[in-house]
Amino acid sequence: MNLDKSQSEEDLLGELEKQLEFTPVDPLPSPWALSARVVGIAAPLLATSLLVVLNLRVDHDAVGPWILWGGLAVELAVLFLLFALLFSETVPSRRIRTTLWLLVPVTVIALQIGVSQATFLASPLEPALERSFAAGTGCMRRMLLLGVLPLALGLWLATKGTPRPALAGTMLGLFSGLLAESVYRLHCPYSGLEHVLRWHTPTILIMGLVGLAAGLAWDYTAVREWSRRRGSP
Amino acid sequence: MTASDSDLADWMRAYQTGDREAFRHLYRFLAPRLRGYLISLSLNRTLAEDLLQETFLQMHRSRHTYRSSLPVVPWAFAIARNCFRMERRSFFRKRQPETDLIALDELPLGETFASEHRLDLREALGTLREDWRESLLLHEVWGLRFKEIGSMLGIAEGAARLRAHRALAELRKKLHPL
């Protein structure tokens, strides 16, 4: 039995050596480096585009540079950690505990609301009632547009290794939503709870759903490819 | 074949540079262990052998994901596990393969679980909860630390330890009923 087993293992080795091409590969960068690529590329690009196309929020003097740029810096720092946490799963044996992932959306939303409220305390601007729907839908549209780049970049990097596509897609969507929202706050003068909870927070959640859909599509493709390779009818 | 952690890491690094001989060393060390692991997951020898090839193919495709600061064995076992789970999910396989507890005889259990009755041990292991059996065997048979098992399965180290402990208690109850 042992001889048969060893022989079949040697036969398999021979088969594998025939099939495989032993070309050198570069190890995947560390999760920190991957995270820096997303945040480091997306944040400046989005901020610059936003400020060129639109303008700095009209109440930036009232908000002050510490809250305006400091709030953004805090969110980007947290996002850097969250992206790195996700990219740590590109190593197959490094799965983050599921219970920890449940805390992440709570953290994202809490951070977003916290920074918005700190901004609102400095400058309590509210849109006029007749303008609030138009202002809100405008915010949502622009944030969704801003979120596309970090989500696309994050998904592209994650497909190089992450084994849990649906989870990765959802988290990347949430993180991209938060990134877009934090950059967008450089323009949007409305940081009141009503406006934020009605238009900004749902945008982050919508990005999460978009990410989930992308993750499920990626997962479906992977399972189909596996079935095809295994010769299923 | 035995090898130290640093040997495995050296071979992995060399494999990443395209070294065929390093792959052979890794294969000879990992193949019997991965085969046993796949048997313990699938409870089917034929499927396990099939998945062993898939595992090495997937390892080759994913060799860029290995980082030299990490141990090789959990990395390889995680890939095998992902292959097993993918196989289970693959939607055209409407008929699940039959379980064949005799396959468990191939695992090196004798050193770890002294039992006069091989049949009883096989039966007892085969009827354990999947997640308990997995944690127990990963630790007791293949020597993974509970921290590594937790990281591989996406659970806390304590949870991995608890699963193994419960599996052992259940095994004792089945093998030595009062």
Tab-separated table of C-alpha atoms in Angstrom:
chain	number	residue	atom	x	y	z
A	1	MET	CA	0.000	0.000	0.000
A	2	ASN	CA	2.786	2.415	0.948
A	3	LEU	CA	4.725	1.546	-2.206
A	4	ASP	CA	1.613	2.132	-4.334
A	5	LYS	CA	1.049	5.439	-2.605
A	6	SER	CA	4.670	6.571	-3.100
A	7	GLN	CA	4.588	5.462	-6.727
A	8	SER	CA	1.387	7.327	-7.444
A	9	GLU	CA	2.811	10.418	-5.750
A	10	GLU	CA	5.953	10.182	-7.903
A	11	ASP	CA	3.776	9.734	-10.982
A	12	LEU	CA	1.858	12.859	-10.030
A	13	LEU	CA	5.125	14.750	-9.572
A	14	GLY	CA	6.134	13.728	-13.085
A	15	GLU	CA	2.782	14.889	-14.437
A	16	LEU	CA	3.025	18.209	-12.654
A	17	GLU	CA	6.559	18.839	-13.883
A	18	LYS	CA	5.347	18.302	-17.433
A	19	GLN	CA	2.420	20.688	-17.037
A	20	LEU	CA	3.987	23.505	-15.058
A	21	GLU	CA	6.228	26.281	-16.307
A	22	PHE	CA	8.796	27.218	-13.721
A	23	THR	CA	9.050	30.911	-14.437
A	24	PRO	CA	10.173	33.283	-11.686
A	25	VAL	CA	7.461	35.291	-9.955
A	26	ASP	CA	7.663	38.347	-7.739
A	27	PRO	CA	6.098	37.807	-4.321
A	28	LEU	CA	2.995	39.889	-3.765
A	29	PRO	CA	3.768	43.159	-1.978
A	30	SER	CA	2.900	43.303	1.714
A	31	PRO	CA	-0.651	44.313	2.719
A	32	TRP	CA	0.736	47.705	3.812
A	33	ALA	CA	2.256	48.292	0.384
A	34	LEU	CA	-0.961	47.220	-1.352
A	35	SER	CA	-2.985	49.502	0.902
A	36	ALA	CA	-0.614	52.400	0.215
A	37	ARG	CA	-1.161	51.866	-3.515
A	38	VAL	CA	-4.921	52.248	-3.188
A	39	VAL	CA	-5.042	55.079	-0.668
A	40	GLY	CA	-1.861	56.751	-1.915
A	41	ILE	CA	-3.041	56.823	-5.526
A	42	ALA	CA	-6.784	57.284	-5.102
A	43	ALA	CA	-6.901	59.954	-2.383
A	44	PRO	CA	-4.665	62.610	-4.009
A	45	LEU	CA	-6.149	61.921	-7.454
A	46	LEU	CA	-9.718	62.240	-6.211
A	47	ALA	CA	-9.002	65.300	-4.102
A	48	THR	CA	-7.224	67.081	-6.954
A	49	SER	CA	-9.969	66.221	-9.463
A	50	LEU	CA	-12.649	67.358	-7.044
A	51	LEU	CA	-10.993	70.685	-6.327
A	52	VAL	CA	-10.232	71.358	-10.001
A	53	VAL	CA	-13.749	70.546	-11.234
A	54	LEU	CA	-15.669	71.821	-8.215
A	55	ASN	CA	-14.330	74.096	-5.492
A	56	LEU	CA	-13.298	73.940	-1.877
A	57	ARG	CA	-16.367	74.148	0.368
A	58	VAL	CA	-17.694	77.683	0.691
A	59	ASP	CA	-17.428	77.596	4.491
A	60	HIS	CA	-13.805	76.370	4.612
A	61	ASP	CA	-12.768	79.444	6.633
A	62	ALA	CA	-15.360	78.704	9.277
A	63	VAL	CA	-14.442	74.997	9.410
A	64	GLY	CA	-10.739	75.797	9.690
A	65	PRO	CA	-7.799	73.856	8.298
A	66	TRP	CA	-7.394	71.584	11.321
A	67	ILE	CA	-10.866	70.098	11.039
A	68	LEU	CA	-11.029	70.279	7.236
A	69	TRP	CA	-7.692	68.591	6.508
A	70	GLY	CA	-7.251	66.918	9.882
A	71	GLY	CA	-10.574	65.097	9.555
A	72	LEU	CA	-9.584	63.894	6.099
A	73	ALA	CA	-6.184	62.777	7.396
A	74	VAL	CA	-7.770	60.748	10.228
A	75	GLU	CA	-10.132	59.019	7.813
A	76	LEU	CA	-7.336	58.248	5.350
A	77	ALA	CA	-5.201	56.824	8.167
A	78	VAL	CA	-8.017	54.524	9.274
A	79	LEU	CA	-8.697	53.564	5.652
A	80	PHE	CA	-5.017	52.702	5.204
A	81	LEU	CA	-5.338	50.260	8.134
A	82	LEU	CA	-8.621	48.802	6.867
A	83	PHE	CA	-7.342	48.234	3.332
A	84	ALA	CA	-4.221	46.594	4.787
A	85	LEU	CA	-6.407	44.342	6.961
A	86	LEU	CA	-8.308	43.217	3.883
A	87	PHE	CA	-5.182	42.718	1.762
A	88	SER	CA	-3.672	40.538	4.499
A	89	GLU	CA	-6.125	37.891	3.229
A	90	THR	CA	-4.219	37.707	-0.069
A	91	VAL	CA	-2.075	35.148	1.794
A	92	PRO	CA	-4.258	31.988	1.822
A	93	SER	CA	-3.390	31.027	5.397
A	94	ARG	CA	-4.250	34.478	6.770
A	95	ARG	CA	-7.998	34.737	7.209
A	96	ILE	CA	-9.245	37.514	9.430
A	97	ARG	CA	-11.833	36.351	11.917
A	98	THR	CA	-15.386	36.734	10.661
A	99	THR	CA	-16.467	38.384	13.925
A	100	LEU	CA	-13.909	41.127	13.318
A	101	TRP	CA	-15.304	41.778	9.866
A	102	LEU	CA	-18.723	42.404	11.421
A	103	LEU	CA	-17.201	45.342	13.326
A	104	VAL	CA	-15.734	46.938	10.209
A	105	PRO	CA	-18.933	48.417	8.697
A	106	VAL	CA	-19.803	49.821	12.133
A	107	THR	CA	-16.338	51.414	12.345
A	108	VAL	CA	-16.649	52.900	8.854
A	109	ILE	CA	-20.032	54.491	9.528
A	110	ALA	CA	-19.111	55.660	13.027
A	111	LEU	CA	-15.964	57.331	11.692
A	112	GLN	CA	-17.847	59.002	8.865
A	113	ILE	CA	-20.528	60.369	11.199
A	114	GLY	CA	-17.971	61.388	13.824
A	115	VAL	CA	-15.882	63.468	11.424
A	116	SER	CA	-18.995	65.010	9.816
A	117	GLN	CA	-20.329	66.067	13.205
A	118	ALA	CA	-17.007	67.573	14.217
A	119	THR	CA	-17.172	69.558	10.971
A	120	PHE	CA	-20.802	70.556	11.616
A	121	LEU	CA	-19.918	71.864	15.067
A	122	ALA	CA	-17.414	74.208	13.425
A	123	SER	CA	-19.787	75.251	10.637
A	124	PRO	CA	-23.471	74.365	11.122
A	125	LEU	CA	-24.642	74.954	7.545
A	126	GLU	CA	-27.855	73.286	6.371
A	127	PRO	CA	-29.304	73.308	2.859
A	128	ALA	CA	-32.515	75.290	2.386
A	129	LEU	CA	-35.533	72.983	2.612
A	130	GLU	CA	-36.509	73.460	-1.037
A	131	ARG	CA	-32.943	72.649	-2.113
A	132	SER	CA	-32.274	69.732	0.190
A	133	PHE	CA	-33.383	66.958	-2.214
A	134	ALA	CA	-31.447	68.405	-5.162
A	135	ALA	CA	-28.405	68.989	-2.967
A	136	GLY	CA	-28.632	65.444	-1.597
A	137	THR	CA	-28.972	63.674	-4.925
A	138	GLY	CA	-26.124	65.783	-6.293
A	139	CYS	CA	-23.920	64.713	-3.382
A	140	MET	CA	-24.808	61.063	-3.879
A	141	ARG	CA	-24.101	61.138	-7.613
A	142	ARG	CA	-20.705	62.767	-7.185
A	143	MET	CA	-19.636	60.494	-4.317
A	144	LEU	CA	-20.584	57.374	-6.287
A	145	LEU	CA	-18.502	58.657	-9.181
A	146	LEU	CA	-15.558	59.358	-6.886
A	147	GLY	CA	-15.826	55.880	-5.399
A	148	VAL	CA	-15.388	54.080	-8.718
A	149	LEU	CA	-11.605	54.528	-8.905
A	150	PRO	CA	-10.633	53.180	-5.456
A	151	LEU	CA	-13.115	50.319	-5.848
A	152	ALA	CA	-11.726	49.337	-9.262
A	153	LEU	CA	-8.148	49.624	-8.023
A	154	GLY	CA	-8.914	47.658	-4.872
A	155	LEU	CA	-10.704	44.875	-6.751
A	156	TRP	CA	-7.862	44.590	-9.247
A	157	LEU	CA	-5.330	44.166	-6.438
A	158	ALA	CA	-7.572	41.813	-4.449
A	159	THR	CA	-8.102	39.438	-7.383
A	160	LYS	CA	-4.388	38.655	-7.226
A	161	GLY	CA	-4.959	36.582	-4.136
A	162	THR	CA	-8.023	37.018	-1.910
A	163	PRO	CA	-9.921	33.753	-1.445
A	164	ARG	CA	-13.193	35.304	-0.261
A	165	PRO	CA	-14.428	37.423	-3.158
A	166	ALA	CA	-17.840	38.378	-1.742
A	167	LEU	CA	-16.321	39.570	1.535
A	168	ALA	CA	-13.471	41.346	-0.235
A	169	GLY	CA	-15.865	43.048	-2.653
A	170	THR	CA	-18.180	44.241	0.140
A	171	MET	CA	-15.349	45.624	2.253
A	172	LEU	CA	-13.683	47.269	-0.738
A	173	GLY	CA	-17.013	48.871	-1.595
A	174	LEU	CA	-17.443	50.245	1.939
A	175	PHE	CA	-13.857	51.483	2.093
A	176	SER	CA	-14.141	53.117	-1.326
A	177	GLY	CA	-17.387	54.728	-0.249
A	178	LEU	CA	-15.748	56.153	2.862
A	179	LEU	CA	-12.762	57.362	0.843
A	180	ALA	CA	-15.056	59.070	-1.653
A	181	GLU	CA	-17.143	60.624	1.129
A	182	SER	CA	-14.127	61.927	3.041
A	183	VAL	CA	-12.663	63.551	-0.070
A	184	TYR	CA	-16.075	64.905	-1.073
A	185	ARG	CA	-16.388	66.653	2.304
A	186	LEU	CA	-13.737	69.062	0.986
A	187	HIS	CA	-16.505	70.413	-1.263
A	188	CYS	CA	-19.876	69.677	0.345
A	189	PRO	CA	-20.681	72.381	2.936
A	190	TYR	CA	-23.480	70.372	4.577
A	191	SER	CA	-22.326	68.196	7.448
A	192	GLY	CA	-25.524	68.173	9.539
A	193	LEU	CA	-26.761	64.797	10.738
A	194	GLU	CA	-29.955	64.929	8.689
A	195	HIS	CA	-28.151	65.541	5.390
A	196	VAL	CA	-25.324	63.108	6.190
A	197	LEU	CA	-27.587	60.237	7.279
A	198	ARG	CA	-29.948	60.785	4.366
A	199	TRP	CA	-27.390	61.152	1.556
A	200	HIS	CA	-23.786	60.505	2.557
A	201	THR	CA	-24.081	57.392	4.708
A	202	PRO	CA	-26.389	55.583	2.255
A	203	THR	CA	-23.858	56.307	-0.497
A	204	ILE	CA	-21.225	54.396	1.456
A	205	LEU	CA	-23.658	51.521	1.926
A	206	ILE	CA	-24.569	51.572	-1.781
A	207	MET	CA	-20.856	51.352	-2.627
A	208	GLY	CA	-20.718	48.350	-0.279
A	209	LEU	CA	-23.530	46.716	-2.248
A	210	VAL	CA	-21.807	47.507	-5.556
A	211	GLY	CA	-18.654	45.909	-4.161
A	212	LEU	CA	-20.644	42.876	-3.008
A	213	ALA	CA	-22.136	42.502	-6.510
A	214	ALA	CA	-18.661	42.718	-8.047
A	215	GLY	CA	-17.371	40.170	-5.525
A	216	LEU	CA	-20.229	37.757	-6.246
A	217	ALA	CA	-19.627	38.088	-10.002
A	218	TRP	CA	-15.944	37.379	-9.486
A	219	ASP	CA	-16.796	34.402	-7.250
A	220	TYR	CA	-19.276	33.033	-9.800
A	221	THR	CA	-16.633	33.308	-12.517
A	222	ALA	CA	-14.109	31.480	-10.324
A	223	VAL	CA	-16.515	28.635	-9.562
A	224	ARG	CA	-17.453	28.303	-13.248
A	225	GLU	CA	-13.789	28.247	-14.238
A	226	TRP	CA	-13.139	25.569	-11.615
A	227	SER	CA	-16.050	23.463	-12.912
A	228	ARG	CA	-14.876	23.839	-16.499
A	229	ARG	CA	-11.320	22.868	-15.573
A	230	ARG	CA	-12.524	19.849	-13.634
A	231	GLY	CA	-14.400	18.674	-16.680
A	232	SER	CA	-17.898	18.947	-15.243
A	233	PRO	CA	-20.642	18.557	-17.895
B	1	MET	CA	10.428	13.140	4.324
B	2	THR	CA	11.199	15.596	7.102
B	3	ALA	CA	12.293	19.192	6.790
B	4	SER	CA	12.698	22.147	9.104
B	5	ASP	CA	10.684	25.352	8.764
B	6	SER	CA	13.724	27.155	7.420
B	7	ASP	CA	14.334	24.436	4.796
B	8	LEU	CA	10.748	24.794	3.634
B	9	ALA	CA	11.025	28.587	3.486
B	10	ASP	CA	14.285	28.315	1.501
B	11	TRP	CA	12.700	25.898	-0.956
B	12	MET	CA	9.657	28.140	-1.321
B	13	ARG	CA	11.827	31.171	-2.068
B	14	ALA	CA	13.830	29.170	-4.588
B	15	TYR	CA	10.607	27.844	-6.145
B	16	GLN	CA	9.419	31.434	-6.579
B	17	THR	CA	12.590	32.122	-8.582
B	18	GLY	CA	11.765	29.186	-10.892
B	19	ASP	CA	13.887	26.477	-9.242
B	20	ARG	CA	12.478	23.104	-10.319
B	21	GLU	CA	14.536	21.126	-7.798
B	22	ALA	CA	13.121	23.243	-4.962
B	23	PHE	CA	9.612	22.395	-6.176
B	24	ARG	CA	10.494	18.694	-6.057
B	25	HIS	CA	11.670	19.019	-2.431
B	26	LEU	CA	8.486	20.895	-1.515
B	27	TYR	CA	6.326	18.361	-3.303
B	28	ARG	CA	7.931	15.357	-1.607
B	29	PHE	CA	7.475	16.961	1.776
B	30	LEU	CA	3.964	18.311	1.266
B	31	ALA	CA	2.265	15.726	-0.953
B	32	PRO	CA	1.748	12.960	1.646
B	33	ARG	CA	0.610	15.490	4.225
B	34	LEU	CA	-1.755	17.285	1.877
B	35	ARG	CA	-3.108	13.987	0.647
B	36	GLY	CA	-3.887	12.968	4.222
B	37	TYR	CA	-5.488	16.333	4.904
B	38	LEU	CA	-7.650	16.098	1.798
B	39	ILE	CA	-8.691	12.585	2.813
B	40	SER	CA	-9.709	13.900	6.238
B	41	LEU	CA	-11.799	16.641	4.604
B	42	SER	CA	-13.419	14.645	1.829
B	43	LEU	CA	-13.526	11.172	3.460
B	44	ASN	CA	-12.958	9.852	-0.050
B	45	ARG	CA	-9.598	8.585	-1.283
B	46	THR	CA	-10.275	9.046	-4.993
B	47	LEU	CA	-11.476	12.602	-4.576
B	48	ALA	CA	-8.535	13.393	-2.306
B	49	GLU	CA	-6.044	12.193	-4.917
B	50	ASP	CA	-7.823	14.191	-7.563
B	51	LEU	CA	-7.773	17.294	-5.407
B	52	LEU	CA	-4.097	16.765	-4.577
B	53	GLN	CA	-3.207	17.503	-8.175
B	54	GLU	CA	-5.526	20.536	-8.178
B	55	THR	CA	-3.905	21.734	-4.983
B	56	PHE	CA	-0.430	21.679	-6.484
B	57	LEU	CA	-1.686	23.387	-9.626
B	58	GLN	CA	-3.319	26.056	-7.477
B	59	MET	CA	-0.173	26.347	-5.375
B	60	HIS	CA	1.767	26.993	-8.544
B	61	ARG	CA	-0.670	29.695	-9.631
B	62	SER	CA	-0.581	31.236	-6.152
B	63	ARG	CA	3.140	30.889	-5.450
B	64	HIS	CA	3.430	34.688	-5.587
B	65	THR	CA	1.191	34.936	-2.492
B	66	TYR	CA	3.744	33.264	-0.237
B	67	ARG	CA	5.799	35.688	1.842
B	68	SER	CA	9.044	34.468	3.311
B	69	SER	CA	8.230	35.567	6.870
B	70	LEU	CA	5.363	33.071	7.002
B	71	PRO	CA	5.391	29.287	7.568
B	72	VAL	CA	4.931	27.161	4.443
B	73	VAL	CA	2.807	24.324	5.825
B	74	PRO	CA	-0.256	26.409	6.827
B	75	TRP	CA	0.008	28.246	3.492
B	76	ALA	CA	-0.101	24.957	1.565
B	77	PHE	CA	-2.834	23.483	3.755
B	78	ALA	CA	-4.956	26.611	3.253
B	79	ILE	CA	-4.695	26.197	-0.510
B	80	ALA	CA	-5.721	22.550	-0.218
B	81	ARG	CA	-8.681	23.591	1.906
B	82	ASN	CA	-9.724	26.213	-0.630
B	83	CYS	CA	-9.563	23.584	-3.386
B	84	PHE	CA	-11.756	21.234	-1.363
B	85	ARG	CA	-14.284	23.989	-0.697
B	86	MET	CA	-14.308	25.025	-4.328
B	87	GLU	CA	-14.922	21.436	-5.357
B	88	ARG	CA	-17.816	21.221	-2.949
B	89	ARG	CA	-19.322	24.407	-4.346
B	90	SER	CA	-18.779	23.585	-7.987
B	91	PHE	CA	-22.353	23.574	-9.165
B	92	PHE	CA	-22.319	20.914	-11.758
B	93	ARG	CA	-21.405	18.275	-9.238
B	94	LYS	CA	-24.947	17.493	-8.302
B	95	ARG	CA	-23.973	14.142	-6.831
B	96	GLN	CA	-21.743	14.411	-3.809
B	97	PRO	CA	-19.013	11.743	-3.713
B	98	GLU	CA	-19.655	8.887	-1.295
B	99	THR	CA	-17.842	8.872	1.985
B	100	ASP	CA	-15.420	6.070	2.456
B	101	LEU	CA	-14.214	5.922	6.034
B	102	ILE	CA	-11.610	3.296	5.112
B	103	ALA	CA	-9.677	6.176	3.548
B	104	LEU	CA	-8.994	7.435	7.077
B	105	ASP	CA	-6.757	4.393	7.609
B	106	GLU	CA	-4.164	6.170	5.494
B	107	LEU	CA	-3.741	8.923	8.055
B	108	PRO	CA	-0.812	8.473	10.470
B	109	LEU	CA	-3.163	8.166	13.435
B	110	GLY	CA	-1.441	5.304	15.221
B	111	GLU	CA	1.168	7.561	16.809
B	112	THR	CA	-1.420	10.021	18.078
B	113	PHE	CA	-4.491	8.004	18.890
B	114	ALA	CA	-3.590	4.732	20.484
B	115	SER	CA	-6.535	2.477	19.946
B	116	GLU	CA	-6.682	-1.249	19.810
B	117	HIS	CA	-9.613	-1.040	17.473
B	118	ARG	CA	-8.705	0.616	14.203
B	119	LEU	CA	-12.241	0.148	12.984
B	120	ASP	CA	-13.668	1.948	15.993
B	121	LEU	CA	-11.208	4.833	15.624
B	122	ARG	CA	-12.011	5.195	11.965
B	123	GLU	CA	-15.725	5.137	12.669
B	124	ALA	CA	-15.408	7.571	15.572
B	125	LEU	CA	-13.325	10.039	13.547
B	126	GLY	CA	-15.559	9.777	10.531
B	127	THR	CA	-18.667	10.647	12.509
B	128	LEU	CA	-17.163	13.642	14.311
B	129	ARG	CA	-18.316	17.117	13.400
B	130	GLU	CA	-16.296	18.270	10.378
B	131	ASP	CA	-14.937	21.434	11.973
B	132	TRP	CA	-13.971	19.597	15.192
B	133	ARG	CA	-12.241	16.799	13.273
B	134	GLU	CA	-10.378	19.323	11.136
B	135	SER	CA	-8.956	21.290	14.096
B	136	LEU	CA	-8.053	18.085	15.938
B	137	LEU	CA	-6.215	16.476	13.039
B	138	LEU	CA	-4.477	19.680	11.935
B	139	HIS	CA	-2.993	19.956	15.414
B	140	GLU	CA	-2.458	16.357	16.442
B	141	VAL	CA	-1.496	14.745	13.145
B	142	TRP	CA	0.089	17.539	11.112
B	143	GLY	CA	1.476	19.587	13.975
B	144	LEU	CA	-0.017	22.981	13.187
B	145	ARG	CA	-0.188	25.349	16.136
B	146	PHE	CA	-3.638	26.525	17.218
B	147	LYS	CA	-2.711	30.079	16.243
B	148	GLU	CA	-1.917	28.861	12.706
B	149	ILE	CA	-5.117	26.798	12.590
B	150	GLY	CA	-7.158	29.802	13.696
B	151	SER	CA	-5.529	32.012	11.082
B	152	MET	CA	-6.162	29.405	8.394
B	153	LEU	CA	-9.794	28.870	9.300
B	154	GLY	CA	-10.622	32.499	10.126
B	155	ILE	CA	-11.375	31.826	13.783
B	156	ALA	CA	-9.768	32.787	17.066
B	157	GLU	CA	-6.920	30.654	18.403
B	158	GLY	CA	-9.102	29.830	21.405
B	159	ALA	CA	-11.923	28.652	19.158
B	160	ALA	CA	-9.539	26.332	17.264
B	161	ARG	CA	-8.296	24.928	20.559
B	162	LEU	CA	-11.868	24.444	21.809
B	163	ARG	CA	-12.903	22.568	18.649
B	164	ALA	CA	-9.945	20.200	18.987
B	165	HIS	CA	-10.635	19.695	22.682
B	166	ARG	CA	-14.287	18.888	21.982
B	167	ALA	CA	-13.294	16.488	19.214
B	168	LEU	CA	-10.930	14.681	21.550
B	169	ALA	CA	-13.564	14.456	24.287
B	170	GLU	CA	-16.077	13.085	21.795
B	171	LEU	CA	-13.538	10.577	20.492
B	172	ARG	CA	-12.804	9.352	24.010
B	173	LYS	CA	-16.516	8.960	24.678
B	174	LYS	CA	-17.006	6.922	21.502
B	175	LEU	CA	-13.909	4.768	21.938
B	176	HIS	CA	-14.228	4.152	25.650
B	177	PRO	CA	-17.896	4.319	26.551
B	178	LEU	CA	-18.618	3.894	30.233
